[in-house]
């Protein structure tokens, strides 16, 4: 388990092991600060599975 106390946490992509609401509750229970979008305060970005696929597709479009 990662230490998230006082971290500003954002989730992106599809979370396989829990719902986004459960993830949000977990962040709060561990003393973290949940954010729905990335900001200058964001210190921890949790990437779900689909994010990588989307990035791969984007990179191929640029080539």
Coordinates of C-alpha atoms in Angstrom, one line a residue:
X1 CA 0.0 0.0 0.0
X2 CA 1.3 3.4 -0.9
X3 CA 1.6 6.2 1.7
X4 CA -0.9 8.9 0.6
X5 CA -1.1 11.0 3.8
X6 CA -1.2 14.7 2.7
X7 CA -0.8 13.7 -1.0
X8 CA -3.2 15.2 -3.6
X9 CA -4.4 12.2 -5.5
X10 CA -6.0 11.9 -9.0
X11 CA -7.2 8.7 -10.6
X12 CA -7.3 8.3 -14.4
X13 CA -8.4 5.4 -16.6
X14 CA -10.4 2.3 -15.5
X15 CA -9.7 1.0 -12.0
X16 CA -9.9 -2.8 -12.0
X17 CA -9.9 -3.5 -8.3
X18 CA -12.4 -1.0 -7.0
X19 CA -14.9 1.7 -8.1
X20 CA -13.8 5.3 -8.3
X21 CA -16.0 6.1 -5.2
X22 CA -14.2 3.3 -3.2
X23 CA -10.8 4.7 -4.3
X24 CA -11.9 8.1 -3.2
X25 CA -13.0 6.8 0.2
X26 CA -9.7 4.9 0.5
X27 CA -7.7 8.1 -0.2
X28 CA -9.6 10.0 2.5
X29 CA -9.3 7.1 5.0
X30 CA -5.5 7.1 4.6
X31 CA -5.2 10.9 5.1
X32 CA -4.9 11.9 1.4
X33 CA -6.7 14.6 -0.5
X34 CA -8.8 13.4 -3.5
X35 CA -8.9 15.5 -6.6
X36 CA -11.2 14.9 -9.6
X37 CA -8.8 16.6 -12.0
X38 CA -5.1 17.2 -12.2
X39 CA -4.0 20.6 -10.9
X40 CA -0.7 22.2 -9.8
X41 CA -1.3 20.7 -6.3
X42 CA -1.5 17.1 -7.7
X43 CA 1.3 15.0 -6.2
X44 CA 0.1 11.5 -7.0
X45 CA -1.5 10.3 -10.3
X46 CA -2.9 6.8 -10.3
X47 CA -3.2 5.5 -13.9
X48 CA -5.9 2.8 -14.6
X49 CA -5.6 0.3 -17.5
X50 CA -7.2 2.1 -20.4
X51 CA -5.0 5.2 -20.0
X52 CA -2.0 3.4 -21.5
X53 CA -4.0 2.1 -24.5
X54 CA -5.3 5.6 -25.2
X55 CA -1.7 7.0 -25.0
X56 CA -0.5 4.3 -27.4
X57 CA -3.2 5.2 -29.9
X58 CA -2.3 8.9 -29.6
X59 CA 1.4 8.3 -30.2
X60 CA 0.7 6.2 -33.3
X61 CA -1.5 9.1 -34.7
X62 CA 1.4 11.5 -34.2
X63 CA 3.9 9.3 -36.1

